[in-house]
XYZ file of C-alpha atoms in Angstrom:
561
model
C -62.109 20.920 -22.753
C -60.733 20.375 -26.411
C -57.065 19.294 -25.947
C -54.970 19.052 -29.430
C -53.757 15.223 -28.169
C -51.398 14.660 -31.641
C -49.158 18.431 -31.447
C -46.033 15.988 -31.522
C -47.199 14.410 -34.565
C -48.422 17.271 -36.378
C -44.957 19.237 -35.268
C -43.286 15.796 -36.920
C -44.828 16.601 -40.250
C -43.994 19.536 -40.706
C -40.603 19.106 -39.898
C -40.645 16.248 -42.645
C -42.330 18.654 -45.000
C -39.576 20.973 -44.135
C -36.530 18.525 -44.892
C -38.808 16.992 -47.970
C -38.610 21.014 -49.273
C -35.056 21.596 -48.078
C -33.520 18.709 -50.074
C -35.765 18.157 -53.171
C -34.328 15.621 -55.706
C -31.511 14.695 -53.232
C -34.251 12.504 -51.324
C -35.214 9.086 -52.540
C -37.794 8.004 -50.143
C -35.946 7.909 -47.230
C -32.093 7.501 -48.438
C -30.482 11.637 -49.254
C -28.611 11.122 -52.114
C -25.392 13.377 -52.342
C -22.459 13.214 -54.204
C -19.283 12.192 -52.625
C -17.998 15.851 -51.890
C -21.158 17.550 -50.959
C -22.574 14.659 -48.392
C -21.878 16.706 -45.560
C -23.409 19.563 -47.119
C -26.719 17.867 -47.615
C -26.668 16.167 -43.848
C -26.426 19.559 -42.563
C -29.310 20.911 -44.779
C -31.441 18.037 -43.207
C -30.260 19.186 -39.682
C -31.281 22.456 -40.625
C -35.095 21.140 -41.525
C -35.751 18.716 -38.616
C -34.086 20.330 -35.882
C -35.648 23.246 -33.638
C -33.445 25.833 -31.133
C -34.116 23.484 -27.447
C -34.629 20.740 -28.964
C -33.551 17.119 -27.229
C -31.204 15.120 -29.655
C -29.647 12.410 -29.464
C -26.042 11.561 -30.811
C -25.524 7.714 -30.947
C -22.188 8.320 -28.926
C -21.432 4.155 -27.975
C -18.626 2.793 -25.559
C -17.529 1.765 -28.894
C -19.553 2.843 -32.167
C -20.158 6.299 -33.070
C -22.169 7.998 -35.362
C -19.144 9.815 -36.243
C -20.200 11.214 -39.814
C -23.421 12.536 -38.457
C -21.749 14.290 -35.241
C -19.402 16.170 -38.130
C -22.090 16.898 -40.065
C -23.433 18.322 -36.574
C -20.600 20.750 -35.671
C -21.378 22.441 -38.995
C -25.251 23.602 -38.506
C -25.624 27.492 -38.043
C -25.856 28.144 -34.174
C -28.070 31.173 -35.239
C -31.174 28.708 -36.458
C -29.493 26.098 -33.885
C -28.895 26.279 -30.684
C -29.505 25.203 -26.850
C -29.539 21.684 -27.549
C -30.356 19.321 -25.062
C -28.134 16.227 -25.618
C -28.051 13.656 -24.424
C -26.477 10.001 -25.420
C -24.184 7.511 -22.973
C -20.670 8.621 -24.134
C -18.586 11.564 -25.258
C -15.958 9.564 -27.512
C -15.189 12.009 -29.949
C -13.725 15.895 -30.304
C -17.458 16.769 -31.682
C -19.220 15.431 -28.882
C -18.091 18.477 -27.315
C -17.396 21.126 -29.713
C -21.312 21.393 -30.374
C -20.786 22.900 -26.728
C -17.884 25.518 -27.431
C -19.931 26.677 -30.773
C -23.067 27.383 -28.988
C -25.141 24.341 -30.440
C -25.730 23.360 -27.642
C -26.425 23.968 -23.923
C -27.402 21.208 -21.392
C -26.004 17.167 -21.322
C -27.029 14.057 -19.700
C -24.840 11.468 -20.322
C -22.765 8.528 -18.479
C -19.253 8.356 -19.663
C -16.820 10.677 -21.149
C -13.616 8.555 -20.896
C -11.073 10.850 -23.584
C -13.663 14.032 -23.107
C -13.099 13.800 -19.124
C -10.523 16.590 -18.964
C -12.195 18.721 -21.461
C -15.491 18.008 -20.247
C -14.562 19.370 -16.569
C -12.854 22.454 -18.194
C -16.189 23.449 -19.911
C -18.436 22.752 -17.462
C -16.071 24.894 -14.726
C -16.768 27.803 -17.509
C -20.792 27.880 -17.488
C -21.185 26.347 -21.084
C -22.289 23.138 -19.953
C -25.258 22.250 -17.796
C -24.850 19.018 -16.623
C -28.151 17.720 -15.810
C -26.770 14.118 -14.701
C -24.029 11.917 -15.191
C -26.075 8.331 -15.241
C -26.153 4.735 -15.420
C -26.212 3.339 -18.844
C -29.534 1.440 -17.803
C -30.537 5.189 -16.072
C -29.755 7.148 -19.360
C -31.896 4.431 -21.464
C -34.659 4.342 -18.907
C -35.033 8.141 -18.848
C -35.177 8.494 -22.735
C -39.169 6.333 -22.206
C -39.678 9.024 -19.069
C -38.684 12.321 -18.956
C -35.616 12.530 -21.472
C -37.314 11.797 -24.672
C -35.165 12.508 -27.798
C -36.925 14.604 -30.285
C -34.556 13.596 -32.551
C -32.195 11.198 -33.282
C -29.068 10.538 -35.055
C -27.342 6.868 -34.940
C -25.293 4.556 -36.835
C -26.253 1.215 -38.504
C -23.647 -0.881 -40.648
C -26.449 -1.522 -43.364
C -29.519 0.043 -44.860
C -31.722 -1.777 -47.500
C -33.707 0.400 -50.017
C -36.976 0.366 -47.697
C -34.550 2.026 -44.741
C -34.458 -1.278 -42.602
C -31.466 -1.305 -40.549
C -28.685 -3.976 -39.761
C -26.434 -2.989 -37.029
C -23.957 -5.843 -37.491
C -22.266 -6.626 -34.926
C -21.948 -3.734 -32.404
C -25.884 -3.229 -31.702
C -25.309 -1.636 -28.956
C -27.392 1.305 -27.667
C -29.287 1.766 -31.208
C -32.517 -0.227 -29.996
C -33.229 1.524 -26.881
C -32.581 5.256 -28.698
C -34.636 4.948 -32.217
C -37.539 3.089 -30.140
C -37.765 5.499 -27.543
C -37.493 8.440 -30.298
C -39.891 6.561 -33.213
C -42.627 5.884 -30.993
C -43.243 9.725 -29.280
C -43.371 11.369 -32.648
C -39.575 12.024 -33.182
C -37.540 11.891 -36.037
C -34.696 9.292 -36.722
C -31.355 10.133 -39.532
C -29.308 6.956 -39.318
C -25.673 7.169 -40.855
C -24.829 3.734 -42.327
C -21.798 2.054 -44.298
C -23.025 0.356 -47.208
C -26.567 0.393 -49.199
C -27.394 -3.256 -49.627
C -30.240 -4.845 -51.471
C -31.223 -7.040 -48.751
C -30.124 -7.069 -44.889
C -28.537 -9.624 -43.809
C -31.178 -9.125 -40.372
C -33.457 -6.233 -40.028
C -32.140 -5.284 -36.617
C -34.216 -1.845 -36.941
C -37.245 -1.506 -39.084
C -37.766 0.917 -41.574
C -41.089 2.042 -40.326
C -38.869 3.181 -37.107
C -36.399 5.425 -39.300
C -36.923 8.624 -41.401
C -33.734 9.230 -43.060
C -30.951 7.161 -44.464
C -27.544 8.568 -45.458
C -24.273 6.645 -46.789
C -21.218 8.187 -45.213
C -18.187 8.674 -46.707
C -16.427 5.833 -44.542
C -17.380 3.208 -41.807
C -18.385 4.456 -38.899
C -15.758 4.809 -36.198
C -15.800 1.689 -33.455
C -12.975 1.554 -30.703
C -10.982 -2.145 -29.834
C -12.364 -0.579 -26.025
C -12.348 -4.400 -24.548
C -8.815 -5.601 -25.859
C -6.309 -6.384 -23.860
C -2.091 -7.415 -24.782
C -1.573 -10.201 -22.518
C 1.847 -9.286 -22.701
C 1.304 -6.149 -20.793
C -0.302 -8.319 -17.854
C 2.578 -7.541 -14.657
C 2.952 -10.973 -12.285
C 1.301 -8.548 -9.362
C -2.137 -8.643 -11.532
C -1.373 -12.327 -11.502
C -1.252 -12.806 -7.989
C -4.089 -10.633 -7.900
C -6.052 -12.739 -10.055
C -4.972 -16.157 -8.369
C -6.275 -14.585 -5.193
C -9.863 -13.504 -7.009
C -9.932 -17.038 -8.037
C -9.360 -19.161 -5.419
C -10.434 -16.672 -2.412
C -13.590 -15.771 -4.421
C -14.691 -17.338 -7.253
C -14.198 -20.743 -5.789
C -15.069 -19.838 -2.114
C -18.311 -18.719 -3.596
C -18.895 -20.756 -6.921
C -19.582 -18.180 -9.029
C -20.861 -18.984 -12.448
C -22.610 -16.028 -13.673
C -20.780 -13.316 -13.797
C -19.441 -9.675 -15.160
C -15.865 -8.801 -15.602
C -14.740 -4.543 -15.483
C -12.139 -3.772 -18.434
C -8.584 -3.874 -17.195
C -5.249 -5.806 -17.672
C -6.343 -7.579 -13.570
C -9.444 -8.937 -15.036
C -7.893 -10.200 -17.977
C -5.423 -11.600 -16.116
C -8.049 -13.980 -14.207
C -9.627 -14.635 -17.601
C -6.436 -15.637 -18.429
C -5.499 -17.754 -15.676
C -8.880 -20.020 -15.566
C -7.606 -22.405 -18.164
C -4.079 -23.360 -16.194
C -4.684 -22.104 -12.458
C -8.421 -22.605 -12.570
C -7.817 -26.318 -13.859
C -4.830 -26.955 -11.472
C -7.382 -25.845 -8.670
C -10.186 -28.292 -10.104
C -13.098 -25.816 -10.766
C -13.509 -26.339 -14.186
C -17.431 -26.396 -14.314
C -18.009 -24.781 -10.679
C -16.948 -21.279 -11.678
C -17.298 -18.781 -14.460
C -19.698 -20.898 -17.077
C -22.173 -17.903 -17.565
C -21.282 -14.667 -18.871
C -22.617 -11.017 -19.553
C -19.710 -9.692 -21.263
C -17.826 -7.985 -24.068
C -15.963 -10.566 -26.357
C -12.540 -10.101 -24.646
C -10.295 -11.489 -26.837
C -8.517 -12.530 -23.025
C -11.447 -15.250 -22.752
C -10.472 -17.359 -25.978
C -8.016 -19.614 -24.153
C -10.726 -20.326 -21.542
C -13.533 -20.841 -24.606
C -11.640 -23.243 -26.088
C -10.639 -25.200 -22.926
C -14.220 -25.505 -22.495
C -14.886 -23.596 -19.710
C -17.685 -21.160 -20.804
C -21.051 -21.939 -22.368
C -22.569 -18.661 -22.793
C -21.866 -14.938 -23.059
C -24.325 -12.464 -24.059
C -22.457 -9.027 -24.853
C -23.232 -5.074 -24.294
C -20.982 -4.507 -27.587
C -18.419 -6.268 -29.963
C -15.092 -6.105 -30.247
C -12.726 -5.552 -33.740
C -11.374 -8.682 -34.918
C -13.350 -11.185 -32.690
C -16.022 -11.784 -35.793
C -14.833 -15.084 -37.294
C -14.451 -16.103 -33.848
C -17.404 -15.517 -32.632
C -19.800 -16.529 -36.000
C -17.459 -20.249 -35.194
C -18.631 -20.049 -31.773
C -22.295 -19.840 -31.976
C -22.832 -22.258 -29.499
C -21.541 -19.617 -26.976
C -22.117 -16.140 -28.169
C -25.914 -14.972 -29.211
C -25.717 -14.461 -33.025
C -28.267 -13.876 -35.760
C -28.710 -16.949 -38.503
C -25.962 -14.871 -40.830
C -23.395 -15.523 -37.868
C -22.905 -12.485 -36.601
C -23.148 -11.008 -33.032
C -26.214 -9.580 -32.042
C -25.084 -7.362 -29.256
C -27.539 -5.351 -26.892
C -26.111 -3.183 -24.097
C -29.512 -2.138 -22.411
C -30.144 -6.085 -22.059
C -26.486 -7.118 -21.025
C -26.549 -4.038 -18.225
C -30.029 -5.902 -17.142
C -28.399 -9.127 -17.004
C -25.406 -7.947 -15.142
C -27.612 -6.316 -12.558
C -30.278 -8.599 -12.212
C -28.993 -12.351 -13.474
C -25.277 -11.744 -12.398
C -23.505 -13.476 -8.747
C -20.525 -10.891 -9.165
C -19.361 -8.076 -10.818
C -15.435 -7.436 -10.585
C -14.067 -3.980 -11.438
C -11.429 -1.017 -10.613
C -11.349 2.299 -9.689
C -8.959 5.512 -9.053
C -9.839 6.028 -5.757
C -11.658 4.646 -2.576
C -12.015 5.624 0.981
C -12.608 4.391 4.045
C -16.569 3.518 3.928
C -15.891 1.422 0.783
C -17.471 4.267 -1.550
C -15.589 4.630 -4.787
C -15.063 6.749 -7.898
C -13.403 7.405 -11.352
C -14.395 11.003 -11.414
C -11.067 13.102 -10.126
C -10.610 16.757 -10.068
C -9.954 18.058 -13.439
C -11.781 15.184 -14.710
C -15.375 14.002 -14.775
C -15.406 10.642 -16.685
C -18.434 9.271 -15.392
C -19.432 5.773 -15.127
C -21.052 3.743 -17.655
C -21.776 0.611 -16.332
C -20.464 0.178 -12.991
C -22.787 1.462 -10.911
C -25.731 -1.113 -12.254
C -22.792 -4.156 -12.340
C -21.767 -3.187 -8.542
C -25.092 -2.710 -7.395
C -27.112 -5.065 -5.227
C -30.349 -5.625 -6.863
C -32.990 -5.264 -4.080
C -35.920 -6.347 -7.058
C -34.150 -9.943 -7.241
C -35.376 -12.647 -6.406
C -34.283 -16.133 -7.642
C -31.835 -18.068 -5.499
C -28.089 -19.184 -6.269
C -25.230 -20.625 -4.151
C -23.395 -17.515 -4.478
C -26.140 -15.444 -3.840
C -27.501 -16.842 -0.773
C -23.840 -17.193 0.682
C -22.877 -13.570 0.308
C -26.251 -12.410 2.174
C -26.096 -14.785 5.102
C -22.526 -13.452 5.953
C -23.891 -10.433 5.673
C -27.086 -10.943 7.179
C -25.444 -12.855 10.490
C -26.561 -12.212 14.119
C -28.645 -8.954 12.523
C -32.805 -9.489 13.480
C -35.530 -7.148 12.537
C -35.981 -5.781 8.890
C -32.189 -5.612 8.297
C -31.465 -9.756 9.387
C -34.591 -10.946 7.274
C -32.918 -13.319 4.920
C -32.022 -12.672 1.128
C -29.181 -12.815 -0.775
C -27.035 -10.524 -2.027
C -24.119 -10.127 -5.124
C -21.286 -10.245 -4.774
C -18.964 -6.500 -5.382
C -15.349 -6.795 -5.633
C -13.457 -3.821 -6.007
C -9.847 -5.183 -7.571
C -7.274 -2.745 -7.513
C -3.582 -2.299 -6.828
C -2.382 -0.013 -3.665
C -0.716 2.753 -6.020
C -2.253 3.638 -9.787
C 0.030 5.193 -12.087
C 2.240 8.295 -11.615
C 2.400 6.417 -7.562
C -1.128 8.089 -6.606
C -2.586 6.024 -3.944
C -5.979 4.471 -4.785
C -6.738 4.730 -0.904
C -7.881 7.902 -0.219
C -9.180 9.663 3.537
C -11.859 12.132 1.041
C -12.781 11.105 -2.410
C -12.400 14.054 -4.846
C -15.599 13.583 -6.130
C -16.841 15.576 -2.928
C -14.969 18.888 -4.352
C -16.228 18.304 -7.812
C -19.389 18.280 -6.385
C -18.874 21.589 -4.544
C -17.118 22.945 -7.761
C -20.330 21.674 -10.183
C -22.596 22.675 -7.880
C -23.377 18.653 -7.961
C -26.730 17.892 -5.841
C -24.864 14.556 -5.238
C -20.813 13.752 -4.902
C -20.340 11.768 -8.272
C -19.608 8.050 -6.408
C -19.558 5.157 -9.093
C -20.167 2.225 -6.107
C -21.660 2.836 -2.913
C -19.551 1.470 -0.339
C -22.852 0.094 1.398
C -22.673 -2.049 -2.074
C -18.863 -3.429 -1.987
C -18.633 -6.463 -0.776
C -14.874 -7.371 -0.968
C -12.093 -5.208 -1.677
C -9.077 -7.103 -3.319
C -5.417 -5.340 -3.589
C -1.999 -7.553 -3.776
C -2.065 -7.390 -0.079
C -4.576 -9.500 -0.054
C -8.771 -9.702 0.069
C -10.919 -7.743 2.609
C -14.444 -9.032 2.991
C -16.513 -6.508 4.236
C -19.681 -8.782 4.168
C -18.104 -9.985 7.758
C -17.842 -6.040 9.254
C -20.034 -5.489 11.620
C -18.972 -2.129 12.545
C -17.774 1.143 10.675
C -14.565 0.792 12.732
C -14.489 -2.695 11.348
C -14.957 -1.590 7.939
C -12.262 1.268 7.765
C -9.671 -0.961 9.570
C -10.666 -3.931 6.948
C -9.395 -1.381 4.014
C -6.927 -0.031 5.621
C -5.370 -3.473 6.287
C -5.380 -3.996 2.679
C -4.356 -0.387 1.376
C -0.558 -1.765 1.414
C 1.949 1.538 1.846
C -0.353 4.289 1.367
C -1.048 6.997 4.110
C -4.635 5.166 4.550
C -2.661 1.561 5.084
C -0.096 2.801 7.411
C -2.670 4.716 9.305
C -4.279 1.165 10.297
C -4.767 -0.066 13.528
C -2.363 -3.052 13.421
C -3.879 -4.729 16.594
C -7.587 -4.584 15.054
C -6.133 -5.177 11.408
C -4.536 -8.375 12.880
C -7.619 -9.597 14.790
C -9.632 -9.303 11.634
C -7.357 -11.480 10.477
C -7.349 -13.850 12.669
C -11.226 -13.501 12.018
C -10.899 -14.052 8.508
C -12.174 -10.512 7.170
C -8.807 -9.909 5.798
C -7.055 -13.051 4.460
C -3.372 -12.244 2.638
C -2.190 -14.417 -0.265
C -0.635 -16.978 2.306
C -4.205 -17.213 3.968
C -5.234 -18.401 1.280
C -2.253 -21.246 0.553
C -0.724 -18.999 -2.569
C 2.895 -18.633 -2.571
C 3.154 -15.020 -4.218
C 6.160 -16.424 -5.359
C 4.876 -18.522 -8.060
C 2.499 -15.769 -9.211
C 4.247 -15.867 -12.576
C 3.606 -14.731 -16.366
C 3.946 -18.155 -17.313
C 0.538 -18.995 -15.400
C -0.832 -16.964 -18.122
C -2.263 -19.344 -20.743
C -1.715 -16.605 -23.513
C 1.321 -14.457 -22.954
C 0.812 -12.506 -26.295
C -1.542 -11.105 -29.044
C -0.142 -13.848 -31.147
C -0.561 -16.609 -28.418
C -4.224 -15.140 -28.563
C -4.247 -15.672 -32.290
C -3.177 -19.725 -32.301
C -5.355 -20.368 -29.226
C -8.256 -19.480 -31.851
C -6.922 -21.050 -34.206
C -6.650 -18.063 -36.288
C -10.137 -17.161 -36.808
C -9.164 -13.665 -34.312
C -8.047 -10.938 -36.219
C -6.526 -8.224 -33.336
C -6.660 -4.459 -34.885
C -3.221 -3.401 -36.350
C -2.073 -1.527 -33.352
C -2.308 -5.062 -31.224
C 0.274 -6.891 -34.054
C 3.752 -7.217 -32.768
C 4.963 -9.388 -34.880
């Protein structure tokens, strides 16, 4: 039988010929040409040509750049001529992101994080005008778009565009590789939005045989200061929290590769590596080998000499001097600047990573937790591929092979066969704001499921995966349970004052104790006493500032002074 084996290329063309037709002298090769009051105008005539009703698009929708001029230009397209979009990108950032739902653009989303959308997001989806068809993994998401999620077309943001269309990204790469290849190469379209129109790149970070379109916007693209931190908001219970993560894990364990959760209690131990670290002597046994943002929070420790390579999922607004003087420890192009990959960082954190340390909202008693509440699905970017146990690994480290004999001991058969396994820590404090406890009996994400009609409750880390839960109470280390019982009375002996902690078993709590599954600060020799700010080897933005010698820049809304 005859099979027509290039439809997807012939249905390109003509979409091409369409948009060639639509804007006529506007186009110059591959750059639309508008003037400055009509460039919205023109994006949305080019929407009009290349896009189909059903069609899968995807909006470059970063944890921190958008492609914010192209998702207005969006919003604006008739829903008569276009409609039931499939989108699907890894965050819902902006207003738009979602109003292409409430106007009838579109239908159906895959995504995996809606952070400032989260309460919307739940609202539309409880009234039938969104279909979710998954809340993924960043790693997930990008996998599916070579599989089964395929964008026909794609819009993204670049900081640069030469006159042959080649793209530089600058600093925040991000997600744009993994979209524009997995769209250029299965006869889809690419329209990237960029900031300036430059004679020469200063790196072609996306060729211009991979893009279609070119547009200027009106103003840089929108990227959010997501990874920054004021030490100054760091509270001395984070700081015993972080002394505990660093002597009761990072040393117990010598972890040097490693993957840090945003949060004030990670930047605290960030914080704390250059004056408790050093008191404790582990400069050069812990933390050397990063997959990371550039937290501002790990200056003090860069400078101290304490870390010899991060390679980041993004960048972060004002760390660019910084970071083209530190070449020796962040991956940067020969013009200096960052060359940031997030589908390569989540690898590295899942695959090449001892630990990954995050937080939550809530947690129960098998260990599972999750950041999606009732009245708001957030999803979960990254966490579930950092706080996942890679069963595909296997090359050998100290802290690798330590966490899967404990967890491995006096088991035979299938389940005792020895391997290692990485380390989990779930770091949170008993109460989150507004006093809701992060212990819970029933996650919520089991109603959201029921209200969703959710094949699966939304869980961000399998309990099975956890391997220590840390709290100011102290550190449980479920890698010694060997029990469910064991398990539940491990967190409960660490869930402080909630009604999951007082509803402990104080006998059992204690004899885990004595066992050294649960170990409090005192276990440990720390005085919670002298878990003070002034362990913190920058108390300020400023102090952040003068430990880099003033090559960081923070964002305006992170100057005090």
């Amino acid at each position: 039988m005859d099979f027509p084996w290039n439809q997807r290329q012939q249905d390109r063309q003509a979409r091409l010929a369409r948009a060639a037709e639509a804007l006529g002298a506007r186009l110059h090769g591959k750059r639309l040409e508008a003037r400055a009051d009509a460039e919205a105008e023109a994006v949305v005539a080019l929407l009009h040509a290349v896009l189909a009703p059903g069609d899968r698009v995807c909006l470059e929708g970063n944890n921190q750049k958008q492609a914010d001029f192209l998702a207005r230009a969006l919003v604006q397209v008739d829903p008569e001529r276009v409609h039931d979009l499939h989108m699907v990108q890894s965050v819902l950032a902006l207003p738009e992101h979602l109003d292409v739902f409430d106007l009838g653009i579109a239908s159906r989303l895959d995504f995996s994080f809606s952070g400032p959308q989260g309460g919307r997001l739940a609202s539309l989806v409880s009234r039938g005008q969104i279909r979710i068809g998954a809340i993924h993994t960043y790693l997930e998401l990008f996998a599916r778009y070579f599989v089964d999620l395929t964008p026909r077309v794609s819009l993204i943001a670049a900081h640069s565009a030469d006159a042959d269309g080649n793209l530089y990204t600058g600093p925040n790469t991000e997600d744009t590789p993994a979209i524009v290849e997995a769209t250029a190469f299965s006869g889809g379209i690419v329209i990237a939005q960029v900031n300036e129109i430059v004679e020469r790149v200063p790196r072609v970070d996306v060729p211009a045989g991979w893009v279609d379109f070119v547009v200027k916007a009106p103003r840089p693209n929108v990227i959010e200061p997501l990874f920054t931190r004021d030490p100054a908001q760091i509270s001395e219970i984070q700081v015993l929290m972080a002394m505990m993560a660093i002597k009761g894990l990072y040393a117990e364990y010598g972890v040097q590769r490693l993957n840090h959760g945003i949060g004030f209690d990670t930047a605290a131990i960030e914080l704390l590596l250059p004056t408790y670290g050093e008191s404790l002597g582990l400069k050069g046994r812990i933390c050397q080998h990063w997959a990371l943002n550039p937290h501002p929070a790990l200056i003090p420790a860069i400078e101290a000499g304490w870390v010899q390579s991060i390679h980041s999922f993004g960048s972060e607004l004002g760390m660019e001097d910084y970071i083209r003087a530190r070449s020796d420890v962040f991956f940067t192009g020969p013009d200096g600047s960052l060359r940031s990959n997030r589908a390569f960082s989540q690898a590295a954190g899942h695959y090449a990573c001892d630990l990954f340390i995050g937080s939550t909202l809530q947690m129960d008693l098998a260990g599972n937790s999750s950041t999606a509440t009732l009245g708001r699905i957030t999803g979960f970017g990254g966490a579930p591929n950092m706080g996942a146990d890679a069963r595909g690994r296997r090359h050998a480290s100290p802290a690798w092979l330590k966490a899967g004999a404990q967890a491995r001991e006096g088991l035979g058969g299938a389940r005792g066969t020895p391997r290692g396994q990485k380390l989990v820590v779930q770091m949170v404090e008993t109460f989150r704001e507004h006093m809701q406890p992060a212990f819970v009996e029933r996650l919520d994400a089991w109603t959201l499921a029921e209200q969703a009609g959710m094949a699966l409750p939304p869980i961000m880390v399998y309990g099975e995966d956890v391997t220590h839960v840390l709290t100011e109470e102290g550190i449980a280390n479920l890698l010694l349970c060997r029990t469910d019982e064991e398990r539940e009375q491990a967190i409960r002996g660490v869930a402080g004052y909630t009604p999951v902690g007082l509803g402990r078993d104080r006998r059992m709590v204690e004899n885990l104790r004595d066992r050294g599954v649960i170990r409090r600060p005192e276990d440990l020799g720390i005085d919670p006493r002298q878990a003070s700010r002034q362990l913190l080897a920058a108390r300020s933005m400023r102090d952040l500032v003068e430990a880099s010698g003033g090559l960081y820049a923070p964002p305006a809304r992170f100057r005090h002074w």
